[in-house]
XYZ file of N, CA and C in Angstrom:
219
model
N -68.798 -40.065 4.386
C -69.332 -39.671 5.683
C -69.679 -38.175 5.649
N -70.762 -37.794 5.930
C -71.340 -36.792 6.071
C -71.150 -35.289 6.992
N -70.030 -36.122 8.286
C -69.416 -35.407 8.885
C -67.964 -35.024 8.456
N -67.089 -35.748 7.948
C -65.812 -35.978 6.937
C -65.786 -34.310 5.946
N -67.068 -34.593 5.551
C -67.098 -33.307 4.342
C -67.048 -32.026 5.106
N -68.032 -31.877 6.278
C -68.512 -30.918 6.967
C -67.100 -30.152 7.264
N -66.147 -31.358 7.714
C -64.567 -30.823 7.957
C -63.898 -30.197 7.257
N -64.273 -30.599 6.105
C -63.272 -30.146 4.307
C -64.115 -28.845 4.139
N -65.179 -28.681 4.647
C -66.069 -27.251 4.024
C -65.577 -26.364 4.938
N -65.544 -26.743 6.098
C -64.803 -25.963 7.258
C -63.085 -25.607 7.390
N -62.399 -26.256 6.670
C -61.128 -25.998 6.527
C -61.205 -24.904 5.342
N -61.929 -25.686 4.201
C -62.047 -24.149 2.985
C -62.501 -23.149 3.384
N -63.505 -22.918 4.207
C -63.615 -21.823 5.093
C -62.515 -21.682 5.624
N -62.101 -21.524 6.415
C -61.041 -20.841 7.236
C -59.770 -20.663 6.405
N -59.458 -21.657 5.385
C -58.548 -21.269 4.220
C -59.024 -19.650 3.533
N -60.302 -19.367 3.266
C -60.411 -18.367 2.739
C -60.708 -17.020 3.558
N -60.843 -17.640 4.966
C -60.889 -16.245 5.616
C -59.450 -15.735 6.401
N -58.531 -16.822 6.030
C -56.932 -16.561 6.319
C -56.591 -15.858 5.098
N -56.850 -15.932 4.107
C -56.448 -15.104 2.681
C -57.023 -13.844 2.886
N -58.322 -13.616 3.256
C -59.094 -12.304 3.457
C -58.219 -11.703 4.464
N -57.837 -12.432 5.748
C -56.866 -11.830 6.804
C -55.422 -11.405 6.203
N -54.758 -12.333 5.164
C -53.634 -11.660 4.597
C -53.721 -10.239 3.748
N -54.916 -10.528 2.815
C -55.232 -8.936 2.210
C -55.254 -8.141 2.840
N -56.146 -8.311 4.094
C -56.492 -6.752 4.990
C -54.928 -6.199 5.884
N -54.174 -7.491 5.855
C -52.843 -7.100 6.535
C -52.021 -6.850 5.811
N -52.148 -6.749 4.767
C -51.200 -6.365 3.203
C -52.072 -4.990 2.803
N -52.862 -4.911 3.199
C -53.798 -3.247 3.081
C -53.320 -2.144 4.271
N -52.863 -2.842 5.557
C -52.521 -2.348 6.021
C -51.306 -1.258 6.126
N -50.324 -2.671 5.755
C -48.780 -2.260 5.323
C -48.380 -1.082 4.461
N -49.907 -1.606 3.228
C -49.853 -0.262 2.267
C -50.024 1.060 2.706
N -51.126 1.254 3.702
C -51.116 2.356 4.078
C -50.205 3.133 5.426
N -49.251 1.831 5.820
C -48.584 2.388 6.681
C -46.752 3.034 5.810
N -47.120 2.005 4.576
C -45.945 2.786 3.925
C -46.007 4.115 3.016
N -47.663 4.224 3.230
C -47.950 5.367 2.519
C -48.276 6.794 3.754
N -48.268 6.482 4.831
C -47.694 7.290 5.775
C -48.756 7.203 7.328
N -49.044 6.126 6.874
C -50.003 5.641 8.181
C -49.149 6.049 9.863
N -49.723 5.988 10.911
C -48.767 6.239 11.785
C -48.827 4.198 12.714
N -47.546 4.617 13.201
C -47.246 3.171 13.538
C -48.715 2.711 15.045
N -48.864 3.735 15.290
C -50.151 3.197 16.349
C -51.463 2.973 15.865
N -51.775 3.564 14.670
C -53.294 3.441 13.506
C -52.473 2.315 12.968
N -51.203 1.704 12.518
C -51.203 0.323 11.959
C -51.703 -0.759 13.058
N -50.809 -0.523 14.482
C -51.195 -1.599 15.323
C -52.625 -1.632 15.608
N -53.812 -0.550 15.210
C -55.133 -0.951 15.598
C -55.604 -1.407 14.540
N -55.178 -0.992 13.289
C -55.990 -1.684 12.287
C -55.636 -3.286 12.302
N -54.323 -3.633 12.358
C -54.085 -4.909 12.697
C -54.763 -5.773 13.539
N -54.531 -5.307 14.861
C -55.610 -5.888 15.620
C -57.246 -5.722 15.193
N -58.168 -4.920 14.599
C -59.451 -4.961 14.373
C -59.546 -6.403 13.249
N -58.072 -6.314 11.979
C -58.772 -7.001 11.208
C -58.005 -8.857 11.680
N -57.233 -9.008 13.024
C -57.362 -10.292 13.629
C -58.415 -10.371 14.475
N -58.492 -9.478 15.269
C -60.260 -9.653 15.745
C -61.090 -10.336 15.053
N -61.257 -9.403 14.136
C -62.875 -10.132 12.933
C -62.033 -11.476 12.383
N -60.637 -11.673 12.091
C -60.760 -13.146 12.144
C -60.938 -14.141 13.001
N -60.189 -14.122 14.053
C -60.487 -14.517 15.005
C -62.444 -14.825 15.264
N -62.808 -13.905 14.956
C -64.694 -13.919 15.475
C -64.989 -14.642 14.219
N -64.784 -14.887 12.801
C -65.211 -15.622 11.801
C -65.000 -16.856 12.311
N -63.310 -17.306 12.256
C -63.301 -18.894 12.618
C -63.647 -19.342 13.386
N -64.424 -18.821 14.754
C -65.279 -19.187 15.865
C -66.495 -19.131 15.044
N -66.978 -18.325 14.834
C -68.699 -18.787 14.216
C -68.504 -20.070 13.161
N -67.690 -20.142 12.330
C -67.747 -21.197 11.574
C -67.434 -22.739 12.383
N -66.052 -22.475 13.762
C -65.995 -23.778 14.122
C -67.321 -23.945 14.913
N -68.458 -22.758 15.215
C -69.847 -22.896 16.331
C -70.882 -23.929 15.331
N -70.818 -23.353 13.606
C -71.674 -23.659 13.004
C -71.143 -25.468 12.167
N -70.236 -25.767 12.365
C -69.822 -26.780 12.267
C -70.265 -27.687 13.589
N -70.127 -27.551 14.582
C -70.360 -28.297 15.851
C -71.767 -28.258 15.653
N -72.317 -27.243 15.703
C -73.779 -27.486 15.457
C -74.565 -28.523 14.472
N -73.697 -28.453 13.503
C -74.209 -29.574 12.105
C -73.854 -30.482 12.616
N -72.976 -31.167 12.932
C -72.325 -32.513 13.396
C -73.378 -32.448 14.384
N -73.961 -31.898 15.016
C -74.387 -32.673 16.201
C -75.949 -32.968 15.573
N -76.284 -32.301 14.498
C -77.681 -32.419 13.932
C -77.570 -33.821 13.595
N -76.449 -34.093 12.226
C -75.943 -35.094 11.780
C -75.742 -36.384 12.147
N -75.420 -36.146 13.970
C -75.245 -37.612 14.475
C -76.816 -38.102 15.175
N -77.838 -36.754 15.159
C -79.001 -37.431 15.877
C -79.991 -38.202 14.684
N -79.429 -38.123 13.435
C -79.764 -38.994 12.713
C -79.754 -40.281 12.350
């Protein structure tokens, strides 16, 4: 099924933009143990769940969109 896959491409997506979200929060840490201040950690944190947050919405937008191409077939 054509929609089935669309799901599995969309989970590997978001599998890999949760890994990109662990790096940038493991980039963070680094620079807060390298003398970051604790209020520049809490914004960088939040900027780089933001941009995840805004990825897995465009991907679950661009998934809904295919499925719906998919079923007018």
């Amino acid at each position: 099924c054509l929609v089935g896959s669309e799901m599995c491409i969309r989970d590997r997506a978001r599998i890999s933009i949760r890994n990109i979200r662990k790096d940038g929060m493991d980039q963070v840490k680094k620079y807060k143990s390298d003398g970051m201040s604790e209020d520049d950690q809490k914004f960088w944190e939040g900027e780089v769940q933001e941009m995840t947050d805004d990825y897995v919405k465009r991907i679950d937008s661009l998934l809904h969109t295919k499925q719906d191409e998919i079923m007018q077939v």
